[in-house]
XYZ file of N, CA, C and O in Angstrom:
612
model
N 0.844 -1.184 0.000
C 0.000 0.000 0.000
C 0.888 1.245 0.000
O 1.899 1.303 0.665
N 0.475 2.228 -0.765
C 1.246 3.461 -0.879
C 0.938 4.396 0.271
O -0.201 4.493 0.724
N 1.942 5.104 0.682
C 1.787 6.132 1.698
C 1.185 7.374 1.034
O 1.624 7.754 -0.049
N 0.181 8.018 1.646
C -0.375 9.243 1.036
C 0.731 10.280 0.830
O 1.617 10.425 1.674
N 0.663 10.959 -0.271
C 1.691 11.935 -0.626
C 1.852 13.001 0.457
O 2.940 13.479 0.711
N 0.763 13.383 1.093
C 0.835 14.430 2.113
C 1.666 13.989 3.312
O 2.168 14.817 4.055
N 1.821 12.676 3.536
C 2.583 12.178 4.674
C 4.071 12.049 4.378
O 4.858 11.769 5.260
N 4.472 12.232 3.131
C 5.870 12.098 2.752
C 6.607 13.370 3.183
O 6.189 14.475 2.857
N 7.696 13.196 3.898
C 8.475 14.348 4.356
C 9.225 14.960 3.175
O 9.915 14.258 2.442
N 9.080 16.260 3.000
C 9.765 16.974 1.925
C 10.689 17.988 2.584
O 10.232 18.871 3.307
N 11.998 17.838 2.353
C 12.953 18.750 2.995
C 12.693 20.214 2.622
O 12.498 20.533 1.449
N 12.673 21.059 3.636
C 12.478 22.503 3.434
C 13.585 23.032 2.527
O 14.748 22.706 2.705
N 13.230 23.837 1.522
C 14.204 24.429 0.614
C 14.588 23.544 -0.548
O 15.328 23.969 -1.422
N 14.092 22.316 -0.562
C 14.396 21.423 -1.676
C 13.591 21.840 -2.898
O 12.624 22.597 -2.801
N 13.989 21.316 -4.057
C 13.247 21.617 -5.284
C 11.795 21.149 -5.155
O 10.886 21.814 -5.646
N 11.567 20.027 -4.485
C 10.193 19.548 -4.286
C 9.385 20.533 -3.445
O 8.239 20.844 -3.772
N 9.973 21.008 -2.366
C 9.270 21.959 -1.497
C 8.986 23.262 -2.245
O 7.900 23.841 -2.119
N 9.963 23.714 -3.033
C 9.764 24.939 -3.810
C 8.696 24.738 -4.880
O 7.897 25.647 -5.140
N 8.670 23.554 -5.493
C 7.640 23.256 -6.497
C 6.259 23.331 -5.878
O 5.335 23.925 -6.446
N 6.113 22.751 -4.700
C 4.825 22.789 -4.011
C 4.444 24.237 -3.687
O 3.305 24.652 -3.891
N 5.408 25.012 -3.214
C 5.141 26.413 -2.880
C 4.721 27.202 -4.116
O 3.769 27.991 -4.074
N 5.409 26.984 -5.239
C 5.067 27.681 -6.484
C 3.675 27.276 -6.943
O 2.865 28.119 -7.348
N 3.375 25.978 -6.875
C 2.040 25.505 -7.276
C 0.955 26.160 -6.434
O -0.074 26.603 -6.955
N 1.172 26.233 -5.118
C 0.193 26.865 -4.233
C 0.050 28.351 -4.537
O -1.056 28.887 -4.586
N 1.172 29.016 -4.751
C 1.165 30.444 -5.056
C 0.430 30.720 -6.361
O -0.448 31.589 -6.429
N 0.781 29.983 -7.399
C 0.164 30.191 -8.710
C -1.339 29.941 -8.626
O -2.137 30.718 -9.144
N -1.723 28.869 -7.964
C -3.153 28.559 -7.830
C -3.883 29.678 -7.086
O -4.933 30.142 -7.513
N -3.314 30.135 -5.977
C -3.949 31.202 -5.190
C -4.107 32.481 -6.015
O -5.184 33.071 -6.068
N -3.036 32.879 -6.676
C -3.060 34.119 -7.452
C -3.969 33.974 -8.666
O -4.761 34.865 -8.978
N -3.888 32.832 -9.342
C -4.728 32.598 -10.529
C -6.212 32.634 -10.165
O -7.019 33.247 -10.869
N -6.576 32.009 -9.062
C -7.985 31.972 -8.667
C -8.504 33.319 -8.169
O -9.710 33.530 -8.101
N -7.600 34.237 -7.865
C -8.024 35.562 -7.405
C -8.524 36.440 -8.546
O -9.218 37.424 -8.320
N -8.182 36.089 -9.775
C -8.608 36.870 -10.950
C -9.942 36.328 -11.441
O -10.008 35.212 -11.946
N -10.984 37.127 -11.270
C -12.328 36.658 -11.628
C -12.982 37.484 -12.738
O -13.992 37.057 -13.290
N -12.431 38.635 -13.064
C -13.016 39.488 -14.098
C -13.160 38.716 -15.402
O -12.232 38.053 -15.842
N -14.315 38.806 -15.990
C -14.557 38.171 -17.283
C -14.953 36.716 -17.197
O -15.363 36.130 -18.188
N -14.823 36.108 -16.007
C -15.196 34.716 -15.840
C -14.480 33.765 -16.787
O -15.066 32.803 -17.269
N -13.208 34.027 -17.055
C -12.451 33.244 -18.032
C -11.880 31.971 -17.425
O -11.497 31.950 -16.252
N -11.771 30.945 -18.253
C -11.050 29.738 -17.859
C -9.568 30.072 -17.819
O -9.125 31.107 -18.348
N -8.780 29.183 -17.228
C -7.325 29.392 -17.204
C -6.773 29.487 -18.611
O -5.955 30.359 -18.903
N -7.219 28.599 -19.486
C -6.717 28.609 -20.864
C -7.054 29.918 -21.562
O -6.205 30.508 -22.237
N -8.282 30.390 -21.399
C -8.684 31.649 -22.028
C -7.883 32.814 -21.461
O -7.460 33.706 -22.192
N -7.656 32.792 -20.162
C -6.876 33.848 -19.523
C -5.446 33.858 -20.042
O -4.875 34.921 -20.313
N -4.840 32.669 -20.206
C -3.479 32.586 -20.725
C -3.394 33.138 -22.141
O -2.469 33.868 -22.481
N -4.361 32.800 -22.984
C -4.348 33.273 -24.377
C -4.526 34.787 -24.415
O -3.796 35.490 -25.118
N -5.484 35.294 -23.663
C -5.711 36.739 -23.622
C -4.458 37.459 -23.132
O -4.036 38.468 -23.712
N -3.832 36.924 -22.106
C -2.618 37.516 -21.559
C -1.496 37.506 -22.591
O -0.804 38.510 -22.792
N -1.320 36.391 -23.269
C -0.270 36.283 -24.282
C -0.480 37.318 -25.386
O 0.455 37.999 -25.809
N -1.709 37.440 -25.871
C -1.993 38.388 -26.955
C -1.800 39.831 -26.497
O -1.297 40.672 -27.245
N -2.210 40.124 -25.266
C -2.074 41.487 -24.751
C -0.602 41.855 -24.552
O -0.194 42.991 -24.802
N 0.210 40.897 -24.119
C 1.630 41.160 -23.867
C 2.483 41.116 -25.129
O 3.390 41.920 -25.297
N 2.173 40.149 -26.033
C 3.063 39.902 -27.169
C 2.526 40.373 -28.506
O 3.251 40.356 -29.491
N 1.262 40.761 -28.566
C 0.701 41.228 -29.815
C 0.048 40.110 -30.614
O 0.019 38.953 -30.183
N -0.471 40.453 -31.787
C -1.200 39.480 -32.618
C -0.352 38.258 -32.956
O 0.858 38.371 -33.159
N -1.032 37.108 -33.010
C -0.351 35.859 -33.332
C -1.264 34.980 -34.174
O -2.479 35.098 -34.119
N -0.637 34.083 -34.909
C -1.390 33.090 -35.670
C -1.966 32.064 -34.711
O -1.415 31.817 -33.639
N -3.058 31.460 -35.122
C -3.695 30.416 -34.341
C -2.716 29.277 -34.046
O -2.680 28.756 -32.916
N -1.919 28.916 -35.037
C -0.958 27.828 -34.845
C 0.089 28.189 -33.786
O 0.481 27.337 -32.991
N 0.519 29.459 -33.753
C 1.472 29.905 -32.732
C 0.856 29.807 -31.348
O 1.501 29.365 -30.401
N -0.393 30.253 -31.232
C -1.083 30.197 -29.938
C -1.233 28.757 -29.459
O -0.991 28.456 -28.292
N -1.647 27.880 -30.368
C -1.846 26.479 -30.008
C -0.526 25.867 -29.542
O -0.477 25.178 -28.510
N 0.540 26.111 -30.269
C 1.852 25.574 -29.908
C 2.307 26.124 -28.564
O 2.767 25.376 -27.702
N 2.163 27.422 -28.373
C 2.615 28.064 -27.136
C 1.852 27.563 -25.917
O 2.409 27.466 -24.821
N 0.586 27.252 -26.098
C -0.231 26.803 -24.974
C -0.315 25.288 -24.870
O -0.954 24.752 -23.965
N 0.310 24.592 -25.826
C 0.360 23.141 -25.762
C -0.973 22.453 -26.003
O -1.279 21.442 -25.365
N -1.780 23.015 -26.910
C -3.073 22.413 -27.248
C -3.149 22.218 -28.760
O -2.357 22.772 -29.514
N -4.129 21.449 -29.183
C -4.300 21.227 -30.614
C -4.852 22.488 -31.267
O -5.485 23.323 -30.613
N -4.640 22.588 -32.581
C -5.164 23.746 -33.311
C -6.696 23.795 -33.260
O -7.260 24.882 -33.065
N -7.425 22.658 -33.401
C -8.886 22.724 -33.279
C -9.347 23.219 -31.896
O -10.291 24.001 -31.807
N -8.652 22.783 -30.835
C -9.018 23.268 -29.495
C -8.770 24.766 -29.362
O -9.568 25.495 -28.780
N -7.646 25.234 -29.913
C -7.346 26.661 -29.850
C -8.366 27.440 -30.668
O -8.794 28.522 -30.270
N -8.774 26.899 -31.791
C -9.774 27.564 -32.628
C -11.082 27.722 -31.863
O -11.715 28.789 -31.905
N -11.489 26.700 -31.143
C -12.711 26.788 -30.339
C -12.569 27.840 -29.245
O -13.495 28.621 -29.000
N -11.416 27.860 -28.605
C -11.178 28.840 -27.548
C -11.207 30.255 -28.112
O -11.837 31.158 -27.542
N -10.564 30.469 -29.248
C -10.556 31.793 -29.882
C -11.973 32.183 -30.294
O -12.375 33.341 -30.144
N -12.754 31.228 -30.763
C -14.152 31.516 -31.102
C -14.910 32.028 -29.880
O -15.677 32.994 -29.978
N -14.707 31.395 -28.732
C -15.380 31.848 -27.499
C -14.911 33.243 -27.104
O -15.720 34.097 -26.716
N -13.616 33.483 -27.204
C -13.092 34.812 -26.872
C -13.609 35.864 -27.844
O -13.880 37.006 -27.452
N -13.764 35.473 -29.106
C -14.310 36.385 -30.118
C -15.758 36.740 -29.798
O -16.156 37.906 -29.903
N -16.546 35.749 -29.418
C -17.952 36.013 -29.064
C -18.060 36.971 -27.882
O -19.014 37.725 -27.770
N -17.067 36.934 -27.005
C -17.045 37.847 -25.863
C -16.410 39.185 -26.175
O -16.214 40.005 -25.279
N -16.089 39.431 -27.451
C -15.456 40.664 -27.912
C -14.108 40.912 -27.220
O -13.718 42.044 -26.991
N -13.396 39.825 -26.886
C -12.098 39.965 -26.250
C -10.952 39.871 -27.249
O -9.873 40.421 -27.010
N -11.183 39.166 -28.364
C -10.196 39.067 -29.434
C -10.914 39.186 -30.773
O -12.140 39.069 -30.844
N -10.133 39.408 -31.827
C -10.676 39.403 -33.189
C -9.625 38.815 -34.114
O -8.439 38.847 -33.822
N -10.098 38.307 -35.234
C -9.201 37.779 -36.263
C -9.014 38.864 -37.316
O -9.972 39.521 -37.697
N -7.778 39.021 -37.746
C -7.465 40.010 -38.777
C -6.549 39.372 -39.811
O -5.899 38.370 -39.547
N -6.497 39.988 -40.977
C -5.612 39.496 -42.037
C -4.161 39.731 -41.643
O -3.823 40.760 -41.055
N -3.323 38.774 -41.976
C -1.887 38.906 -41.769
C -1.331 39.616 -43.006
O -1.271 39.043 -44.083
N -0.945 40.872 -42.856
C -0.497 41.670 -43.999
C 0.819 41.163 -44.584
O 1.140 41.464 -45.733
N 1.565 40.374 -43.799
C 2.820 39.825 -44.324
C 2.576 38.551 -45.129
O 3.454 38.091 -45.835
N 1.368 37.976 -45.003
C 0.999 36.758 -45.732
C -0.498 36.832 -45.994
O -1.306 36.622 -45.083
N -0.871 37.153 -47.203
C -2.273 37.359 -47.552
C -3.200 36.212 -47.204
O -4.393 36.407 -47.011
N -2.662 35.006 -47.092
C -3.504 33.852 -46.752
C -3.654 33.678 -45.256
O -4.545 32.979 -44.800
N -2.771 34.286 -44.485
C -2.744 34.073 -43.041
C -3.729 34.938 -42.277
O -4.156 35.993 -42.742
N -4.075 34.457 -41.101
C -4.975 35.177 -40.204
C -4.282 35.311 -38.853
O -3.659 34.370 -38.367
N -4.380 36.487 -38.289
C -3.839 36.747 -36.963
C -4.978 36.896 -35.963
O -6.059 37.356 -36.315
N -4.712 36.545 -34.733
C -5.646 36.779 -33.636
C -5.053 37.921 -32.824
O -3.877 37.879 -32.449
N -5.867 38.940 -32.558
C -5.385 40.067 -31.767
C -6.401 40.416 -30.692
O -7.595 40.145 -30.828
N -5.908 41.014 -29.635
C -6.765 41.392 -28.519
C -7.516 42.680 -28.882
O -6.979 43.549 -29.575
N -8.763 42.785 -28.441
C -9.561 43.996 -28.654
C -9.360 44.949 -27.477
O -8.745 44.588 -26.466
N -9.918 46.143 -27.587
C -9.857 47.087 -26.464
C -10.537 46.491 -25.230
O -10.030 46.638 -24.108
N -11.661 45.820 -25.432
C -12.352 45.165 -24.315
C -11.461 44.088 -23.714
O -11.373 43.944 -22.492
N -10.788 43.334 -24.573
C -9.873 42.295 -24.105
C -8.726 42.860 -23.283
O -8.334 42.284 -22.266
N -8.202 44.009 -23.719
C -7.118 44.660 -22.962
C -7.632 45.080 -21.586
O -6.948 44.884 -20.574
N -8.841 45.635 -21.526
C -9.426 46.029 -20.239
C -9.557 44.833 -19.308
O -9.208 44.917 -18.124
N -10.072 43.725 -19.828
C -10.232 42.511 -19.015
C -8.867 42.007 -18.564
O -8.675 41.660 -17.392
N -7.899 41.985 -19.482
C -6.540 41.562 -19.143
C -5.972 42.422 -18.017
O -5.412 41.900 -17.040
N -6.090 43.737 -18.131
C -5.529 44.638 -17.118
C -6.233 44.475 -15.774
O -5.575 44.497 -14.719
N -7.537 44.308 -15.788
C -8.274 44.111 -14.532
C -7.881 42.794 -13.879
O -7.698 42.724 -12.661
N -7.736 41.726 -14.679
C -7.322 40.434 -14.133
C -5.900 40.523 -13.572
O -5.607 39.969 -12.514
N -5.024 41.229 -14.271
C -3.653 41.395 -13.772
C -3.664 42.162 -12.448
O -2.935 41.809 -11.519
N -4.477 43.187 -12.349
C -4.565 43.956 -11.104
C -5.099 43.078 -9.968
O -4.625 43.179 -8.823
N -6.066 42.226 -10.261
C -6.600 41.315 -9.234
C -5.511 40.347 -8.758
O -5.378 40.093 -7.556
N -4.741 39.823 -9.691
C -3.663 38.901 -9.324
C -2.575 39.633 -8.537
O -2.043 39.107 -7.549
N -2.243 40.848 -8.956
C -1.213 41.628 -8.259
C -1.652 41.926 -6.825
O -0.841 41.845 -5.890
N -2.921 42.259 -6.650
C -3.438 42.531 -5.307
C -3.355 41.281 -4.439
O -2.929 41.339 -3.279
N -3.731 40.133 -4.998
C -3.665 38.883 -4.238
C -2.228 38.581 -3.826
O -1.969 38.176 -2.683
N -1.277 38.787 -4.751
C 0.123 38.547 -4.436
C 0.618 39.551 -3.397
O 1.303 39.181 -2.441
N 0.242 40.818 -3.548
C 0.687 41.838 -2.591
C 0.165 41.542 -1.191
O 0.870 41.725 -0.201
N -1.065 41.064 -1.088
C -1.628 40.719 0.219
C -0.833 39.600 0.886
O -0.619 39.616 2.097
N -0.380 38.638 0.082
C 0.458 37.573 0.638
C 1.813 38.128 1.080
O 2.297 37.828 2.174
N 2.417 38.955 0.233
C 3.729 39.529 0.545
C 3.661 40.381 1.799
O 4.583 40.367 2.625
N 2.557 41.103 1.982
C 2.389 41.952 3.164
C 2.414 41.153 4.464
O 2.704 41.702 5.530
N 2.122 39.863 4.389
C 2.119 39.019 5.588
C 3.508 38.449 5.904
O 3.683 37.791 6.924
N 4.470 38.700 5.035
C 5.830 38.200 5.243
C 6.639 39.156 6.108
O 6.324 40.342 6.212
N 7.717 38.628 6.683
C 8.648 39.492 7.404
C 9.378 40.363 6.383
O 9.369 40.072 5.182
N 10.056 41.389 6.871
C 10.806 42.272 5.971
C 11.880 41.490 5.216
O 12.079 41.683 4.014
N 12.550 40.588 5.894
C 13.589 39.772 5.264
C 12.981 38.861 4.184
O 13.539 38.722 3.095
N 11.834 38.260 4.475
C 11.164 37.412 3.490
C 10.693 38.228 2.287
O 10.792 37.777 1.145
N 10.190 39.439 2.541
C 9.758 40.310 1.446
C 10.930 40.627 0.527
O 10.796 40.621 -0.696
N 12.080 40.905 1.111
C 13.277 41.194 0.307
C 13.663 39.972 -0.527
O 13.990 40.107 -1.716
N 13.616 38.799 0.076
C 13.975 37.564 -0.634
C 13.053 37.351 -1.833
O 13.513 36.997 -2.922
N 11.766 37.582 -1.650
C 10.796 37.423 -2.744
C 11.070 38.459 -3.831
O 11.047 38.137 -5.024
N 11.352 39.692 -3.416
C 11.600 40.764 -4.384
C 12.835 40.497 -5.230
O 12.928 40.960 -6.369
N 13.770 39.722 -4.717
C 14.974 39.379 -5.473
C 14.758 38.096 -6.270
O 15.098 38.020 -7.455
N 14.169 37.089 -5.641
C 14.068 35.756 -6.255
C 13.094 35.701 -7.422
O 13.416 35.125 -8.472
N 11.909 36.247 -7.270
C 10.914 36.116 -8.339
C 11.340 36.789 -9.639
O 11.250 36.171 -10.704
N 11.835 38.025 -9.609
C 12.314 38.615 -10.870
C 13.501 37.847 -11.462
O 13.632 37.740 -12.686
N 14.355 37.286 -10.613
C 15.487 36.511 -11.113
C 14.994 35.258 -11.835
O 15.493 34.916 -12.911
N 14.021 34.570 -11.269
C 13.452 33.395 -11.926
C 12.770 33.787 -13.234
O 12.896 33.084 -14.241
N 12.050 34.894 -13.232
C 11.389 35.357 -14.454
C 12.414 35.646 -15.546
O 12.197 35.335 -16.720
N 13.550 36.228 -15.166
C 14.614 36.518 -16.136
C 15.161 35.230 -16.742
O 15.350 35.135 -17.954
N 15.392 34.225 -15.916
C 15.915 32.952 -16.411
C 14.915 32.308 -17.371
O 15.288 31.787 -18.422
N 13.647 32.371 -17.020
C 12.605 31.823 -17.900
C 12.600 32.562 -19.224
O 12.556 31.959 -20.293
N 12.660 33.878 -19.170
C 12.655 34.694 -20.391
C 13.879 34.389 -21.253
O 13.778 34.297 -22.471
N 15.016 34.198 -20.614
C 16.243 33.886 -21.349
C 16.157 32.539 -22.061
O 16.828 32.328 -23.071
N 15.350 31.633 -21.556
C 15.209 30.307 -22.155
C 14.238 30.282 -23.324
O 14.221 29.333 -24.084
N 13.422 31.306 -23.452
C 12.419 31.326 -24.517
C 13.084 31.448 -25.870
O 13.965 32.285 -26.045
N 12.616 30.645 -26.822
C 13.145 30.805 -28.179
C 12.673 32.135 -28.757
O 11.590 32.607 -28.426
N 13.466 32.747 -29.605
C 13.054 34.019 -30.212
C 11.810 33.827 -31.075
O 11.647 32.781 -31.694
N 10.919 34.818 -31.058
C 9.701 34.763 -31.892
C 10.084 34.946 -33.337
O 10.922 35.761 -33.668
N 9.419 34.182 -34.167
C 9.704 34.308 -35.598
C 8.854 35.354 -36.254
O 7.946 35.870 -35.758
């Protein structure tokens, strides 16, 4: 019989402990964003488009790790909500780009503000030393992640 995972001792500061902490943090912050009533997948796509600009459906599907038909359905739902629109790709007359609308940008910004508030409330409960550690560690991790990203074509 297997021991329940919660009973397994995980050394403090280990990669496993940090993974659990990141998972809890991401879940807490993600669930704090309620504007627009978006699913996680829809929120990720809207965020990507707002931050990176218009993209092809195939790029979105690849970036989010879903099939093109699934991404097409998701984009259709976002389009019905006036959060994104499809436009012609001027660099390729046959191509179509998905871009965020003004309404989509508003929803994106409100969701980001909700997540930032949730994170700030957690940080406010930390000691000054812990707050400093978070202020140094999180941007450093974000930089490493950004450095690993392949250049956009």
